[in-house]
Short mmCIF file of C-alpha atoms and ligand atoms in Angstrom, two decimals:
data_model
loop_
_atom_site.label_atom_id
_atom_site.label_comp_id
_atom_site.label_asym_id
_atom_site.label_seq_id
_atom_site.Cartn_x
_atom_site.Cartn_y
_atom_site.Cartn_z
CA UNK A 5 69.27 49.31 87.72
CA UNK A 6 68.02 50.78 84.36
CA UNK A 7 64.77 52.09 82.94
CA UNK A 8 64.93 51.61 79.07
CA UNK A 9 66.00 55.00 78.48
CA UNK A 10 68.39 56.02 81.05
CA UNK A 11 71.11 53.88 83.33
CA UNK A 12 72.58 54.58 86.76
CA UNK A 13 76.36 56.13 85.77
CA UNK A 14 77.31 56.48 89.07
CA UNK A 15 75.47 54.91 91.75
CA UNK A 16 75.12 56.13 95.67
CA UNK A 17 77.55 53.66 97.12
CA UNK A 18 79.89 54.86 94.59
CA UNK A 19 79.21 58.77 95.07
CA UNK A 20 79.84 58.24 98.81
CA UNK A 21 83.20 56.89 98.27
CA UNK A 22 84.00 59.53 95.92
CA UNK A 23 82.71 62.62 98.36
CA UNK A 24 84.68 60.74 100.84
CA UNK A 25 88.30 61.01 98.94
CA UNK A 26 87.61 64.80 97.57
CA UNK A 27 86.85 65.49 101.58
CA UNK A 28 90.10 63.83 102.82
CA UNK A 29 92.19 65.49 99.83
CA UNK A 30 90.95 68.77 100.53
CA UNK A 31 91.14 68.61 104.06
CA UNK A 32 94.62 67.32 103.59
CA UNK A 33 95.52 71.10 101.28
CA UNK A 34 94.59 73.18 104.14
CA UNK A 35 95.31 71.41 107.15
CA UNK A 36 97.58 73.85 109.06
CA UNK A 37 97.52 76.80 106.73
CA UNK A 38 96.38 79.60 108.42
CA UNK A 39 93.31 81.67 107.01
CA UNK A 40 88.92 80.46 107.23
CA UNK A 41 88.18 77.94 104.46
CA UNK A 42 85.40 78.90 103.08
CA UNK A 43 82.84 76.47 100.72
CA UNK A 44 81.18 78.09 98.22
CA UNK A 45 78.31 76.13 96.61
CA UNK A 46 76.86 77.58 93.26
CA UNK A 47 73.07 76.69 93.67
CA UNK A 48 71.10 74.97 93.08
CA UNK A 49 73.06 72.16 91.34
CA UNK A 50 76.20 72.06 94.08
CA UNK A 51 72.98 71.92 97.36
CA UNK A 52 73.29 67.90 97.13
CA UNK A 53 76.75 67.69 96.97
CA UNK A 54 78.22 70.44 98.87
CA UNK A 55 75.88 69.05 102.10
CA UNK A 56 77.70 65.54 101.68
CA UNK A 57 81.26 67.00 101.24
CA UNK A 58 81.04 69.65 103.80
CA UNK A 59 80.62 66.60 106.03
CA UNK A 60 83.57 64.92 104.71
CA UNK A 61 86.01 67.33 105.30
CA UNK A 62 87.34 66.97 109.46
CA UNK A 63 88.34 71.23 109.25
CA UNK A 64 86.82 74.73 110.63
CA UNK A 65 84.98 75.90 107.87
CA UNK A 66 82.36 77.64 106.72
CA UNK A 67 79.48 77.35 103.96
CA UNK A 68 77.87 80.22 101.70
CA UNK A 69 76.39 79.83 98.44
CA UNK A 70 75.96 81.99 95.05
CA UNK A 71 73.54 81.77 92.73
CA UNK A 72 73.96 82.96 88.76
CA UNK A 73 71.47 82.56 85.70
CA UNK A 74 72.84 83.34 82.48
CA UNK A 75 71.13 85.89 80.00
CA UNK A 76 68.79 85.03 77.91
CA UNK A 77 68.30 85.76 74.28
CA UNK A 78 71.24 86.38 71.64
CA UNK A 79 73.55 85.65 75.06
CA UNK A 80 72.04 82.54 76.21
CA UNK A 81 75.34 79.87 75.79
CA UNK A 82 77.89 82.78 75.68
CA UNK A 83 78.97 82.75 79.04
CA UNK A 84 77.45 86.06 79.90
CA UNK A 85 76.09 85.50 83.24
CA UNK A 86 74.49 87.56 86.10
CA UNK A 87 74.50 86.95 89.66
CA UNK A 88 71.19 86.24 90.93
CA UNK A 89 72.04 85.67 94.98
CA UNK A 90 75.81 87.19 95.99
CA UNK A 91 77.89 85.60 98.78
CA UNK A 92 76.99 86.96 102.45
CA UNK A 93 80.49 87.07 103.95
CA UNK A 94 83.88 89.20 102.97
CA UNK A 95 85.99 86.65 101.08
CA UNK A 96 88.82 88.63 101.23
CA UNK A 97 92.05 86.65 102.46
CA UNK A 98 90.39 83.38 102.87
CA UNK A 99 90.45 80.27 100.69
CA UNK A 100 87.90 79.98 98.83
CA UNK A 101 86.53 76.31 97.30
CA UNK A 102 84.04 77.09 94.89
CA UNK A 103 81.80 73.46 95.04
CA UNK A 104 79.78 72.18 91.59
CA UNK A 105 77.86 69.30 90.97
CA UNK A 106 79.35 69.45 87.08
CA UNK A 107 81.72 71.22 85.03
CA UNK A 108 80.86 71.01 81.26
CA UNK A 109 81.25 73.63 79.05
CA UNK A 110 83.35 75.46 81.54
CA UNK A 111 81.55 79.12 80.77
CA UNK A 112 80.20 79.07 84.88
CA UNK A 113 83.06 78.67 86.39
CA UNK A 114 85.17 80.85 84.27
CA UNK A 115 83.13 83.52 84.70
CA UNK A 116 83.10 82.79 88.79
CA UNK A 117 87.02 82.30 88.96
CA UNK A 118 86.84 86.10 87.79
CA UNK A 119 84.25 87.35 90.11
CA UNK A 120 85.50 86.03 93.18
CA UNK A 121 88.86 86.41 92.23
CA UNK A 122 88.75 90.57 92.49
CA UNK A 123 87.59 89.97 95.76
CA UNK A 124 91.07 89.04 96.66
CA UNK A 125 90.71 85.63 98.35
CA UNK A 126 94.22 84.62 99.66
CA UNK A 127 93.28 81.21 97.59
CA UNK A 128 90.64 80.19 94.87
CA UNK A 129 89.97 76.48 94.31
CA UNK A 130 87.70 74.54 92.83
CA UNK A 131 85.85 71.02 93.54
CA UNK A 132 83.67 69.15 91.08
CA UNK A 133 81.67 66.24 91.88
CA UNK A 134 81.62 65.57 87.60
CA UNK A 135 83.58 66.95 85.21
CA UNK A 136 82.45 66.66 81.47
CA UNK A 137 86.15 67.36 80.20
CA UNK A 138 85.18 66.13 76.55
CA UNK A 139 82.42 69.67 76.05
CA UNK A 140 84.96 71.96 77.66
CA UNK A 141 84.85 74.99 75.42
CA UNK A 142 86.80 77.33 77.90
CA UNK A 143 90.15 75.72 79.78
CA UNK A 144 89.70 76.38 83.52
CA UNK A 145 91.67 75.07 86.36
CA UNK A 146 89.69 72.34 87.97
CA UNK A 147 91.92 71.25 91.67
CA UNK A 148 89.32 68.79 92.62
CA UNK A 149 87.08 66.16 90.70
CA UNK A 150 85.03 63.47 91.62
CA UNK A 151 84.17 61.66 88.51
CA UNK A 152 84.53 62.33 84.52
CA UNK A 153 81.45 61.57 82.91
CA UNK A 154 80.64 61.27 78.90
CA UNK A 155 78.28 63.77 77.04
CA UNK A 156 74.98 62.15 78.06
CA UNK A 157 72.47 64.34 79.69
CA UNK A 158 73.02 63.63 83.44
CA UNK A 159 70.41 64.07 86.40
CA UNK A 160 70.48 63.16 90.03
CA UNK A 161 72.07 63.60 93.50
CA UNK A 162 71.81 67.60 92.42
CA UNK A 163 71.43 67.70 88.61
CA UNK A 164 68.34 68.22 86.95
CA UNK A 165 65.25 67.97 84.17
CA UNK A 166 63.55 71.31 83.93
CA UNK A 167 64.08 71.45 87.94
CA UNK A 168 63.10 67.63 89.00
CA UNK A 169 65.41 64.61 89.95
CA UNK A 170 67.71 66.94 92.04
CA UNK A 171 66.61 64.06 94.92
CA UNK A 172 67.32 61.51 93.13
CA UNK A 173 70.15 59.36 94.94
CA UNK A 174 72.41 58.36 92.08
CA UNK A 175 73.91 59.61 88.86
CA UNK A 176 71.95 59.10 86.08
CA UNK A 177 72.69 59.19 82.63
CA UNK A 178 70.02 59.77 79.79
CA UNK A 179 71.10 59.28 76.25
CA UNK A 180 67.34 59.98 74.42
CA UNK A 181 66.40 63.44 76.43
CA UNK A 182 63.96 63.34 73.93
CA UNK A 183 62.28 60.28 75.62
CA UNK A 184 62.80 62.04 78.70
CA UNK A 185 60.79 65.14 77.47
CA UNK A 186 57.76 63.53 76.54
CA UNK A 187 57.45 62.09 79.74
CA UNK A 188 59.26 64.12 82.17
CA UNK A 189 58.28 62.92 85.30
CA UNK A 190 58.21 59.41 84.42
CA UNK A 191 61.40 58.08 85.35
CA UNK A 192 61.88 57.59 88.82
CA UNK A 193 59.23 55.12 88.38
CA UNK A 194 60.95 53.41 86.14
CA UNK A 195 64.05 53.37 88.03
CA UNK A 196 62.73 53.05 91.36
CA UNK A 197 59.89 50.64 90.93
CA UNK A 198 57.96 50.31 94.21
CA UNK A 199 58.90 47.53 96.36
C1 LIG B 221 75.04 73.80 85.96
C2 LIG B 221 76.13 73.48 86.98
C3 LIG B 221 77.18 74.51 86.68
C4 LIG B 221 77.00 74.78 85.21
C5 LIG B 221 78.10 74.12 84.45
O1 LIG B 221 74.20 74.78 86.47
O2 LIG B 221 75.67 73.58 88.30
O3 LIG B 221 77.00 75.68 87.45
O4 LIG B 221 75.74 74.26 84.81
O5 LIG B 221 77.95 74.30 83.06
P1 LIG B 221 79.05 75.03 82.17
O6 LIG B 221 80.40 74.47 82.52
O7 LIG B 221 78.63 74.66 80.76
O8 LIG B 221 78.98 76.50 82.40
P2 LIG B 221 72.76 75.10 85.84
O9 LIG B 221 72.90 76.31 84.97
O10 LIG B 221 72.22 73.87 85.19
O11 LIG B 221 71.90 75.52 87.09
P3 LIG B 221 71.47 74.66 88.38
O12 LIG B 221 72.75 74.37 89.15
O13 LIG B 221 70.56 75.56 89.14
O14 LIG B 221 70.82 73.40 87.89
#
């Protein structure tokens, strides 16, 4: 399947067999350790993929999710972040998997690693559906990942165009955003034709 200015990277069949190995391999890490596991999902991007590995992983666990927007202006790219939404629960002495959809430049989760960090989590760990090693501009331990991708803008299953295609079932890459920003909501017709 490919519209003339995107392709399907990764597609659904593939994802689920993905989310199904990260589940089983970090089930397998804290099967009989004592302490809560706790899933952290970084919204919005991690919403699609957290609810498909939360399912994958046969453990008591719980879910919360954090929200963070970077500042704008002279700080925009820097890394210099805020948090938006905070956790709801203590994380103290639990272990802690912070979920993303993608890791690129590596600024986000650097920046989380040392926020929930203080809060003295008896583990912190961190699974990535994608990980965009090739922009990384900070290193950051990484435990988990689904799938590298190349630098091509990437939407679907979670990721997003100025907040569409989050629903979008599989991976998709886009090479010319600048195709994709003249006609922004024009390509899940051309991917999905009607049948
Ligand atoms: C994306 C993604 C990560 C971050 C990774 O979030 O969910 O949190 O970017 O990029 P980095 O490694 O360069 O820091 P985004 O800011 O697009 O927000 P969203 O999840 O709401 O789409």
């Amino acid at each position: 399947m490919s519209a003339s200015f995107a392709q399907v990277l990764v597609a659904r069949e593939e994802i689920e067999t993905g989310v199904s190995r990260l589940g089983r391999e970090i089930a397998e890490t804290y099967r009989g350790v004592p302490g809560e596991v706790v899933l952290v999902g970084v919204l919005k991007g991690s919403a699609v993929f957290l609810a498909d590995l939360a399912r994958a992983i046969p453990l008591d666990l719980t879910i919360d999710f954090i929200s963070i927007s970077s500042y704008g202006g002279d700080a925009s790219g820097s890394g210099v972040v805020r948090i938006v939404k905070d956790l709801e629960q203590d994380i103290s002495g639990k272990h802690v998997v912070v979920v993303e959809d993608i890791v690129d430049t590596g600024l986000t989760l650097t920046y989380l690693r040392k926020t929930l960090g203080a809060r003295s989590p008896a583990t912190l760990r961190t699974v990535t559906l994608i990980d965009k090693a090739a922009r990384r501009l900070l290193p950051v331990p990484l435990e988990w990942r689904g799938f590298e991708a190349p630098d091509a803008f990437l939407l679907g299953y979670g990721l997003d165009y100025r907040g569409i295609y989050r629903n979008v079932p599989d991976l998709i890459a886009v090479p010319d955003v600048a195709r994709l920003a003249l006609h922004p909501r024009s390509l899940v017709e051309e991917l999905y034709p009607a049948q």
